[in-house]
């Protein structure tokens, strides 16, 4: 079975631009979460989606938005990019919501804002 | 209260030795404690996880020790090998009203000398 897949793997954007990152969860997993990992730090929670609905949001500005599709894949959008948005963006999928279950991460999208 | 504090930041162990990484938390609503291993340029990979109803869990060379009263948990890697050289993150989850949000420690860079 394929794991969590993310695309693209690397991306370079200019300040002020917009970016869309994509994630396909493990087959059968209905929950997708997004995390931002700045170099040298642990991942920080951005969003969780389950059955196309937002279930949780971290302490990130409104420039960050996400959605989940009927096939449970997800997109993370970031508008008006800042230099500080440069990071590894990770998607995690898990079987269910609520009760903590194992979360499996993709390889991430490395976003560089110049 | 949402923080998970991890120590040490970096650790050097000789091949065959025991690597020990410690984490502490404040939020008593946390009820799931996973450990992740991350290699450079890759996403975090789930190693082992524990729930607070047990004090220890062992999988192969990896053991989690959990002290609920002290709100601390640790990862022990027995017979450490050069291939174990990576960054390790502890995390905690639970009590977020339906959202499966993982709160990560700051990470420990482990180096196993041959």
PDB file of N, CA, C and O in Angstrom, chain A residues 15-85:
ATOM      1  N   UNK A  15       8.010  36.316  -2.471  1.00  0.00           N
ATOM      2  CA  UNK A  15       7.167  36.997  -1.478  1.00  0.00           C
ATOM      3  C   UNK A  15       5.917  37.588  -2.133  1.00  0.00           C
ATOM      4  O   UNK A  15       5.992  38.179  -3.201  1.00  0.00           O
ATOM      5  N   UNK A  16       4.786  37.417  -1.483  1.00  0.00           N
ATOM      6  CA  UNK A  16       3.530  37.945  -1.980  1.00  0.00           C
ATOM      7  C   UNK A  16       2.751  36.977  -2.856  1.00  0.00           C
ATOM      8  O   UNK A  16       1.547  37.177  -3.067  1.00  0.00           O
ATOM      9  N   UNK A  17       3.429  35.934  -3.340  1.00  0.00           N
ATOM     10  CA  UNK A  17       2.729  34.965  -4.181  1.00  0.00           C
ATOM     11  C   UNK A  17       1.861  34.038  -3.337  1.00  0.00           C
ATOM     12  O   UNK A  17       1.879  34.070  -2.097  1.00  0.00           O
ATOM     13  N   UNK A  18       1.123  33.186  -4.029  1.00  0.00           N
ATOM     14  CA  UNK A  18       0.265  32.196  -3.402  1.00  0.00           C
ATOM     15  C   UNK A  18       0.772  30.798  -3.768  1.00  0.00           C
ATOM     16  O   UNK A  18       1.360  30.616  -4.835  1.00  0.00           O
ATOM     17  N   UNK A  19       0.547  29.838  -2.871  1.00  0.00           N
ATOM     18  CA  UNK A  19       1.011  28.485  -3.141  1.00  0.00           C
ATOM     19  C   UNK A  19      -0.060  27.482  -2.722  1.00  0.00           C
ATOM     20  O   UNK A  19      -0.820  27.727  -1.772  1.00  0.00           O
ATOM     21  N   UNK A  20      -0.124  26.382  -3.455  1.00  0.00           N
ATOM     22  CA  UNK A  20      -1.047  25.275  -3.118  1.00  0.00           C
ATOM     23  C   UNK A  20      -0.238  23.992  -3.017  1.00  0.00           C
ATOM     24  O   UNK A  20       0.491  23.637  -3.943  1.00  0.00           O
ATOM     25  N   UNK A  21      -0.362  23.338  -1.886  1.00  0.00           N
ATOM     26  CA  UNK A  21       0.315  22.070  -1.634  1.00  0.00           C
ATOM     27  C   UNK A  21      -0.737  20.974  -1.573  1.00  0.00           C
ATOM     28  O   UNK A  21      -1.845  21.197  -1.071  1.00  0.00           O
ATOM     29  N   UNK A  22      -0.375  19.779  -2.045  1.00  0.00           N
ATOM     30  CA  UNK A  22      -1.340  18.687  -2.155  1.00  0.00           C
ATOM     31  C   UNK A  22      -0.911  17.455  -1.371  1.00  0.00           C
ATOM     32  O   UNK A  22       0.274  17.180  -1.216  1.00  0.00           O
ATOM     33  N   UNK A  23      -1.912  16.716  -0.902  1.00  0.00           N
ATOM     34  CA  UNK A  23      -1.666  15.539  -0.075  1.00  0.00           C
ATOM     35  C   UNK A  23      -2.693  14.463  -0.379  1.00  0.00           C
ATOM     36  O   UNK A  23      -3.895  14.745  -0.457  1.00  0.00           O
ATOM     37  N   UNK A  24      -2.205  13.242  -0.556  1.00  0.00           N
ATOM     38  CA  UNK A  24      -3.095  12.082  -0.682  1.00  0.00           C
ATOM     39  C   UNK A  24      -2.845  11.171   0.506  1.00  0.00           C
ATOM     40  O   UNK A  24      -1.719  10.705   0.707  1.00  0.00           O
ATOM     41  N   UNK A  25      -3.881  10.891   1.309  1.00  0.00           N
ATOM     42  CA  UNK A  25      -3.673  10.072   2.505  1.00  0.00           C
ATOM     43  C   UNK A  25      -3.547   8.597   2.159  1.00  0.00           C
ATOM     44  O   UNK A  25      -3.780   8.186   1.021  1.00  0.00           O
ATOM     45  N   UNK A  26      -3.187   7.830   3.165  1.00  0.00           N
ATOM     46  CA  UNK A  26      -3.159   6.382   3.028  1.00  0.00           C
ATOM     47  C   UNK A  26      -4.574   5.896   2.724  1.00  0.00           C
ATOM     48  O   UNK A  26      -5.551   6.418   3.289  1.00  0.00           O
ATOM     49  N   UNK A  27      -4.682   4.906   1.845  1.00  0.00           N
ATOM     50  CA  UNK A  27      -5.987   4.391   1.474  1.00  0.00           C
ATOM     51  C   UNK A  27      -6.759   3.933   2.718  1.00  0.00           C
ATOM     52  O   UNK A  27      -6.243   3.198   3.556  1.00  0.00           O
ATOM     53  N   UNK A  28      -7.994   4.417   2.824  1.00  0.00           N
ATOM     54  CA  UNK A  28      -8.823   4.063   3.982  1.00  0.00           C
ATOM     55  C   UNK A  28      -8.759   5.069   5.101  1.00  0.00           C
ATOM     56  O   UNK A  28      -9.610   5.045   6.014  1.00  0.00           O
ATOM     57  N   UNK A  29      -7.773   5.959   5.080  1.00  0.00           N
ATOM     58  CA  UNK A  29      -7.677   6.997   6.106  1.00  0.00           C
ATOM     59  C   UNK A  29      -8.557   8.179   5.725  1.00  0.00           C
ATOM     60  O   UNK A  29      -8.505   8.661   4.594  1.00  0.00           O
ATOM     61  N   UNK A  30      -9.342   8.659   6.695  1.00  0.00           N
ATOM     62  CA  UNK A  30     -10.286   9.733   6.413  1.00  0.00           C
ATOM     63  C   UNK A  30      -9.863  11.072   7.003  1.00  0.00           C
ATOM     64  O   UNK A  30     -10.479  12.091   6.732  1.00  0.00           O
ATOM     65  N   UNK A  31      -8.838  11.059   7.832  1.00  0.00           N
ATOM     66  CA  UNK A  31      -8.390  12.283   8.494  1.00  0.00           C
ATOM     67  C   UNK A  31      -7.047  12.719   7.925  1.00  0.00           C
ATOM     68  O   UNK A  31      -6.127  11.912   7.780  1.00  0.00           O
ATOM     69  N   UNK A  32      -6.956  14.010   7.607  1.00  0.00           N
ATOM     70  CA  UNK A  32      -5.712  14.594   7.117  1.00  0.00           C
ATOM     71  C   UNK A  32      -5.382  15.808   7.973  1.00  0.00           C
ATOM     72  O   UNK A  32      -6.252  16.643   8.242  1.00  0.00           O
ATOM     73  N   UNK A  33      -4.119  15.879   8.388  1.00  0.00           N
ATOM     74  CA  UNK A  33      -3.655  17.039   9.148  1.00  0.00           C
ATOM     75  C   UNK A  33      -2.453  17.644   8.446  1.00  0.00           C
ATOM     76  O   UNK A  33      -1.694  16.941   7.772  1.00  0.00           O
ATOM     77  N   UNK A  34      -2.288  18.939   8.626  1.00  0.00           N
ATOM     78  CA  UNK A  34      -1.149  19.661   8.046  1.00  0.00           C
ATOM     79  C   UNK A  34      -0.294  20.231   9.169  1.00  0.00           C
ATOM     80  O   UNK A  34      -0.824  20.739  10.162  1.00  0.00           O
ATOM     81  N   UNK A  35       1.025  20.158   8.973  1.00  0.00           N
ATOM     82  CA  UNK A  35       1.978  20.681   9.933  1.00  0.00           C
ATOM     83  C   UNK A  35       3.045  21.500   9.195  1.00  0.00           C
ATOM     84  O   UNK A  35       3.387  21.196   8.055  1.00  0.00           O
ATOM     85  N   UNK A  36       3.565  22.502   9.895  1.00  0.00           N
ATOM     86  CA  UNK A  36       4.688  23.287   9.386  1.00  0.00           C
ATOM     87  C   UNK A  36       5.906  22.973  10.241  1.00  0.00           C
ATOM     88  O   UNK A  36       5.841  23.033  11.468  1.00  0.00           O
ATOM     89  N   UNK A  37       7.011  22.637   9.587  1.00  0.00           N
ATOM     90  CA  UNK A  37       8.240  22.374  10.325  1.00  0.00           C
ATOM     91  C   UNK A  37       9.341  23.313   9.846  1.00  0.00           C
ATOM     92  O   UNK A  37       9.872  23.164   8.744  1.00  0.00           O
ATOM     93  N   UNK A  38       9.646  24.264  10.697  1.00  0.00           N
ATOM     94  CA  UNK A  38      10.756  25.176  10.429  1.00  0.00           C
ATOM     95  C   UNK A  38      12.051  24.456  10.774  1.00  0.00           C
ATOM     96  O   UNK A  38      12.096  23.633  11.698  1.00  0.00           O
ATOM     97  N   UNK A  39      13.105  24.755  10.045  1.00  0.00           N
ATOM     98  CA  UNK A  39      14.394  24.074  10.208  1.00  0.00           C
ATOM     99  C   UNK A  39      14.849  24.090  11.663  1.00  0.00           C
ATOM    100  O   UNK A  39      14.867  25.138  12.312  1.00  0.00           O
ATOM    101  N   UNK A  40      15.140  22.901  12.192  1.00  0.00           N
ATOM    102  CA  UNK A  40      15.652  22.799  13.551  1.00  0.00           C
ATOM    103  C   UNK A  40      14.595  22.746  14.629  1.00  0.00           C
ATOM    104  O   UNK A  40      14.926  22.749  15.819  1.00  0.00           O
ATOM    105  N   UNK A  41      13.321  22.708  14.242  1.00  0.00           N
ATOM    106  CA  UNK A  41      12.239  22.671  15.227  1.00  0.00           C
ATOM    107  C   UNK A  41      11.303  21.496  14.965  1.00  0.00           C
ATOM    108  O   UNK A  41      11.359  20.859  13.913  1.00  0.00           O
ATOM    109  N   UNK A  42      10.450  21.222  15.926  1.00  0.00           N
ATOM    110  CA  UNK A  42       9.434  20.199  15.746  1.00  0.00           C
ATOM    111  C   UNK A  42       8.275  20.723  14.905  1.00  0.00           C
ATOM    112  O   UNK A  42       8.065  21.934  14.799  1.00  0.00           O
ATOM    113  N   UNK A  43       7.532  19.826  14.272  1.00  0.00           N
ATOM    114  CA  UNK A  43       6.370  20.248  13.475  1.00  0.00           C
ATOM    115  C   UNK A  43       5.339  20.988  14.328  1.00  0.00           C
ATOM    116  O   UNK A  43       5.125  20.647  15.490  1.00  0.00           O
ATOM    117  N   UNK A  44       4.708  21.987  13.704  1.00  0.00           N
ATOM    118  CA  UNK A  44       3.645  22.755  14.356  1.00  0.00           C
ATOM    119  C   UNK A  44       2.334  22.501  13.624  1.00  0.00           C
ATOM    120  O   UNK A  44       2.269  22.616  12.398  1.00  0.00           O
ATOM    121  N   UNK A  45       1.282  22.204  14.386  1.00  0.00           N
ATOM    122  CA  UNK A  45      -0.022  21.878  13.826  1.00  0.00           C
ATOM    123  C   UNK A  45      -0.654  23.083  13.143  1.00  0.00           C
ATOM    124  O   UNK A  45      -0.708  24.182  13.731  1.00  0.00           O
ATOM    125  N   UNK A  46      -1.154  22.868  11.907  1.00  0.00           N
ATOM    126  CA  UNK A  46      -1.837  23.942  11.192  1.00  0.00           C
ATOM    127  C   UNK A  46      -3.347  23.661  11.136  1.00  0.00           C
ATOM    128  O   UNK A  46      -4.165  24.494  11.538  1.00  0.00           O
ATOM    129  N   UNK A  47      -3.710  22.507  10.573  1.00  0.00           N
ATOM    130  CA  UNK A  47      -5.122  22.147  10.388  1.00  0.00           C
ATOM    131  C   UNK A  47      -5.309  20.642  10.534  1.00  0.00           C
ATOM    132  O   UNK A  47      -4.394  19.873  10.276  1.00  0.00           O
ATOM    133  N   UNK A  48      -6.535  20.257  10.907  1.00  0.00           N
ATOM    134  CA  UNK A  48      -6.976  18.889  10.714  1.00  0.00           C
ATOM    135  C   UNK A  48      -8.314  18.889  10.000  1.00  0.00           C
ATOM    136  O   UNK A  48      -9.202  19.685  10.342  1.00  0.00           O
ATOM    137  N   UNK A  49      -8.450  17.995   9.029  1.00  0.00           N
ATOM    138  CA  UNK A  49      -9.712  17.801   8.334  1.00  0.00           C
ATOM    139  C   UNK A  49     -10.148  16.351   8.461  1.00  0.00           C
ATOM    140  O   UNK A  49      -9.337  15.431   8.425  1.00  0.00           O
ATOM    141  N   UNK A  50     -11.461  16.191   8.624  1.00  0.00           N
ATOM    142  CA  UNK A  50     -12.054  14.857   8.670  1.00  0.00           C
ATOM    143  C   UNK A  50     -13.384  14.913   7.949  1.00  0.00           C
ATOM    144  O   UNK A  50     -14.204  15.793   8.240  1.00  0.00           O
ATOM    145  N   UNK A  51     -13.590  13.995   7.023  1.00  0.00           N
ATOM    146  CA  UNK A  51     -14.822  13.972   6.245  1.00  0.00           C
ATOM    147  C   UNK A  51     -15.152  15.348   5.682  1.00  0.00           C
ATOM    148  O   UNK A  51     -16.288  15.825   5.767  1.00  0.00           O
ATOM    149  N   UNK A  52     -14.126  16.003   5.133  1.00  0.00           N
ATOM    150  CA  UNK A  52     -14.247  17.288   4.428  1.00  0.00           C
ATOM    151  C   UNK A  52     -14.531  18.469   5.348  1.00  0.00           C
ATOM    152  O   UNK A  52     -14.730  19.586   4.856  1.00  0.00           O
ATOM    153  N   UNK A  53     -14.563  18.253   6.644  1.00  0.00           N
ATOM    154  CA  UNK A  53     -14.819  19.351   7.564  1.00  0.00           C
ATOM    155  C   UNK A  53     -13.578  19.657   8.403  1.00  0.00           C
ATOM    156  O   UNK A  53     -12.859  18.747   8.819  1.00  0.00           O
ATOM    157  N   UNK A  54     -13.359  20.945   8.675  1.00  0.00           N
ATOM    158  CA  UNK A  54     -12.253  21.339   9.531  1.00  0.00           C
ATOM    159  C   UNK A  54     -12.561  20.927  10.969  1.00  0.00           C
ATOM    160  O   UNK A  54     -13.606  21.277  11.520  1.00  0.00           O
ATOM    161  N   UNK A  55     -11.630  20.204  11.569  1.00  0.00           N
ATOM    162  CA  UNK A  55     -11.813  19.731  12.940  1.00  0.00           C
ATOM    163  C   UNK A  55     -10.903  20.442  13.932  1.00  0.00           C
ATOM    164  O   UNK A  55     -11.117  20.366  15.134  1.00  0.00           O
ATOM    165  N   UNK A  56      -9.891  21.091  13.429  1.00  0.00           N
ATOM    166  CA  UNK A  56      -8.989  21.788  14.326  1.00  0.00           C
ATOM    167  C   UNK A  56      -8.110  22.747  13.532  1.00  0.00           C
ATOM    168  O   UNK A  56      -7.814  22.519  12.357  1.00  0.00           O
ATOM    169  N   UNK A  57      -7.740  23.835  14.196  1.00  0.00           N
ATOM    170  CA  UNK A  57      -6.902  24.837  13.561  1.00  0.00           C
ATOM    171  C   UNK A  57      -5.849  25.288  14.560  1.00  0.00           C
ATOM    172  O   UNK A  57      -6.175  25.563  15.726  1.00  0.00           O
ATOM    173  N   UNK A  58      -4.611  25.363  14.119  1.00  0.00           N
ATOM    174  CA  UNK A  58      -3.539  25.839  14.985  1.00  0.00           C
ATOM    175  C   UNK A  58      -3.422  27.346  14.938  1.00  0.00           C
ATOM    176  O   UNK A  58      -4.235  28.042  14.325  1.00  0.00           O
ATOM    177  N   UNK A  59      -2.401  27.856  15.579  1.00  0.00           N
ATOM    178  CA  UNK A  59      -2.200  29.293  15.704  1.00  0.00           C
ATOM    179  C   UNK A  59      -1.482  29.841  14.467  1.00  0.00           C
ATOM    180  O   UNK A  59      -0.312  30.225  14.535  1.00  0.00           O
ATOM    181  N   UNK A  60      -2.181  29.848  13.358  1.00  0.00           N
ATOM    182  CA  UNK A  60      -1.641  30.359  12.097  1.00  0.00           C
ATOM    183  C   UNK A  60      -2.593  31.425  11.550  1.00  0.00           C
ATOM    184  O   UNK A  60      -3.798  31.358  11.776  1.00  0.00           O
ATOM    185  N   UNK A  61      -2.040  32.404  10.812  1.00  0.00           N
ATOM    186  CA  UNK A  61      -2.885  33.492  10.294  1.00  0.00           C
ATOM    187  C   UNK A  61      -3.856  33.003   9.227  1.00  0.00           C
ATOM    188  O   UNK A  61      -3.721  31.904   8.689  1.00  0.00           O
ATOM    189  N   UNK A  62      -4.816  33.871   8.906  1.00  0.00           N
ATOM    190  CA  UNK A  62      -5.854  33.526   7.930  1.00  0.00           C
ATOM    191  C   UNK A  62      -5.303  33.357   6.516  1.00  0.00           C
ATOM    192  O   UNK A  62      -6.040  32.900   5.622  1.00  0.00           O
ATOM    193  N   UNK A  63      -4.058  33.705   6.317  1.00  0.00           N
ATOM    194  CA  UNK A  63      -3.443  33.472   5.005  1.00  0.00           C
ATOM    195  C   UNK A  63      -3.340  31.978   4.698  1.00  0.00           C
ATOM    196  O   UNK A  63      -3.191  31.582   3.550  1.00  0.00           O
ATOM    197  N   UNK A  64      -3.424  31.183   5.740  1.00  0.00           N
ATOM    198  CA  UNK A  64      -3.378  29.728   5.598  1.00  0.00           C
ATOM    199  C   UNK A  64      -4.810  29.202   5.542  1.00  0.00           C
ATOM    200  O   UNK A  64      -5.639  29.528   6.395  1.00  0.00           O
ATOM    201  N   UNK A  65      -5.081  28.378   4.537  1.00  0.00           N
ATOM    202  CA  UNK A  65      -6.388  27.746   4.435  1.00  0.00           C
ATOM    203  C   UNK A  65      -6.202  26.348   3.856  1.00  0.00           C
ATOM    204  O   UNK A  65      -5.160  26.030   3.278  1.00  0.00           O
ATOM    205  N   UNK A  66      -7.198  25.523   4.015  1.00  0.00           N
ATOM    206  CA  UNK A  66      -7.089  24.151   3.518  1.00  0.00           C
ATOM    207  C   UNK A  66      -8.486  23.646   3.181  1.00  0.00           C
ATOM    208  O   UNK A  66      -9.496  24.253   3.537  1.00  0.00           O
ATOM    209  N   UNK A  67      -8.508  22.530   2.480  1.00  0.00           N
ATOM    210  CA  UNK A  67      -9.772  21.851   2.224  1.00  0.00           C
ATOM    211  C   UNK A  67      -9.495  20.379   1.994  1.00  0.00           C
ATOM    212  O   UNK A  67      -8.368  19.984   1.681  1.00  0.00           O
ATOM    213  N   UNK A  68     -10.552  19.587   2.147  1.00  0.00           N
ATOM    214  CA  UNK A  68     -10.449  18.156   1.915  1.00  0.00           C
ATOM    215  C   UNK A  68     -11.509  17.767   0.900  1.00  0.00           C
ATOM    216  O   UNK A  68     -12.646  18.252   0.965  1.00  0.00           O
ATOM    217  N   UNK A  69     -11.148  16.904   0.007  1.00  0.00           N
ATOM    218  CA  UNK A  69     -12.021  16.508  -1.095  1.00  0.00           C
ATOM    219  C   UNK A  69     -12.747  15.196  -0.772  1.00  0.00           C
ATOM    220  O   UNK A  69     -12.370  14.491   0.166  1.00  0.00           O
ATOM    221  N   UNK A  70     -13.797  14.852  -1.572  1.00  0.00           N
ATOM    222  CA  UNK A  70     -14.549  13.610  -1.294  1.00  0.00           C
ATOM    223  C   UNK A  70     -13.677  12.364  -1.270  1.00  0.00           C
ATOM    224  O   UNK A  70     -14.015  11.383  -0.612  1.00  0.00           O
ATOM    225  N   UNK A  71     -12.553  12.356  -1.996  1.00  0.00           N
ATOM    226  CA  UNK A  71     -11.666  11.181  -1.966  1.00  0.00           C
ATOM    227  C   UNK A  71     -10.658  11.272  -0.804  1.00  0.00           C
ATOM    228  O   UNK A  71      -9.720  10.483  -0.753  1.00  0.00           O
ATOM    229  N   UNK A  72     -10.851  12.203   0.086  1.00  0.00           N
ATOM    230  CA  UNK A  72     -10.063  12.429   1.306  1.00  0.00           C
ATOM    231  C   UNK A  72      -8.705  13.067   1.060  1.00  0.00           C
ATOM    232  O   UNK A  72      -7.989  13.339   2.017  1.00  0.00           O
ATOM    233  N   UNK A  73      -8.345  13.347  -0.189  1.00  0.00           N
ATOM    234  CA  UNK A  73      -7.135  14.109  -0.429  1.00  0.00           C
ATOM    235  C   UNK A  73      -7.341  15.538   0.056  1.00  0.00           C
ATOM    236  O   UNK A  73      -8.477  15.960   0.327  1.00  0.00           O
ATOM    237  N   UNK A  74      -6.261  16.275   0.164  1.00  0.00           N
ATOM    238  CA  UNK A  74      -6.368  17.605   0.757  1.00  0.00           C
ATOM    239  C   UNK A  74      -5.406  18.571   0.087  1.00  0.00           C
ATOM    240  O   UNK A  74      -4.405  18.171  -0.521  1.00  0.00           O
ATOM    241  N   UNK A  75      -5.744  19.833   0.162  1.00  0.00           N
ATOM    242  CA  UNK A  75      -4.884  20.910  -0.298  1.00  0.00           C
ATOM    243  C   UNK A  75      -4.672  21.915   0.812  1.00  0.00           C
ATOM    244  O   UNK A  75      -5.615  22.215   1.572  1.00  0.00           O
ATOM    245  N   UNK A  76      -3.459  22.432   0.899  1.00  0.00           N
ATOM    246  CA  UNK A  76      -3.146  23.539   1.802  1.00  0.00           C
ATOM    247  C   UNK A  76      -2.783  24.735   0.936  1.00  0.00           C
ATOM    248  O   UNK A  76      -1.949  24.625   0.038  1.00  0.00           O
ATOM    249  N   UNK A  77      -3.436  25.842   1.178  1.00  0.00           N
ATOM    250  CA  UNK A  77      -3.165  27.076   0.445  1.00  0.00           C
ATOM    251  C   UNK A  77      -2.569  28.116   1.388  1.00  0.00           C
ATOM    252  O   UNK A  77      -3.032  28.274   2.520  1.00  0.00           O
ATOM    253  N   UNK A  78      -1.568  28.808   0.892  1.00  0.00           N
ATOM    254  CA  UNK A  78      -0.993  29.910   1.643  1.00  0.00           C
ATOM    255  C   UNK A  78      -0.942  31.125   0.719  1.00  0.00           C
ATOM    256  O   UNK A  78      -0.362  31.060  -0.362  1.00  0.00           O
ATOM    257  N   UNK A  79      -1.595  32.197   1.145  1.00  0.00           N
ATOM    258  CA  UNK A  79      -1.614  33.436   0.358  1.00  0.00           C
ATOM    259  C   UNK A  79      -0.581  34.422   0.885  1.00  0.00           C
ATOM    260  O   UNK A  79      -0.127  34.323   2.039  1.00  0.00           O
ATOM    261  N   UNK A  80      -0.259  35.394   0.015  1.00  0.00           N
ATOM    262  CA  UNK A  80       0.605  36.510   0.419  1.00  0.00           C
ATOM    263  C   UNK A  80       1.835  36.014   1.166  1.00  0.00           C
ATOM    264  O   UNK A  80       2.089  36.393   2.313  1.00  0.00           O
ATOM    265  N   UNK A  81       2.593  35.152   0.514  1.00  0.00           N
ATOM    266  CA  UNK A  81       3.724  34.493   1.153  1.00  0.00           C
ATOM    267  C   UNK A  81       4.725  35.478   1.743  1.00  0.00           C
ATOM    268  O   UNK A  81       5.036  36.522   1.154  1.00  0.00           O
ATOM    269  N   UNK A  82       5.221  35.106   2.929  1.00  0.00           N
ATOM    270  CA  UNK A  82       6.267  35.856   3.615  1.00  0.00           C
ATOM    271  C   UNK A  82       7.524  34.994   3.667  1.00  0.00           C
ATOM    272  O   UNK A  82       7.454  33.760   3.567  1.00  0.00           O
ATOM    273  N   UNK A  83       8.672  35.664   3.863  1.00  0.00           N
ATOM    274  CA  UNK A  83       9.926  34.903   3.978  1.00  0.00           C
ATOM    275  C   UNK A  83       9.828  33.856   5.090  1.00  0.00           C
ATOM    276  O   UNK A  83      10.359  32.749   4.970  1.00  0.00           O
ATOM    277  N   UNK A  84       9.128  34.204   6.156  1.00  0.00           N
ATOM    278  CA  UNK A  84       8.989  33.315   7.313  1.00  0.00           C
ATOM    279  C   UNK A  84       8.141  32.084   7.058  1.00  0.00           C
ATOM    280  O   UNK A  84       8.080  31.201   7.912  1.00  0.00           O
ATOM    281  N   UNK A  85       7.488  32.036   5.901  1.00  0.00           N
ATOM    282  CA  UNK A  85       6.707  30.845   5.553  1.00  0.00           C
ATOM    283  C   UNK A  85       7.584  29.738   4.995  1.00  0.00           C
ATOM    284  O   UNK A  85       7.110  28.619   4.762  1.00  0.00           O
TER     285      UNK A  85
END
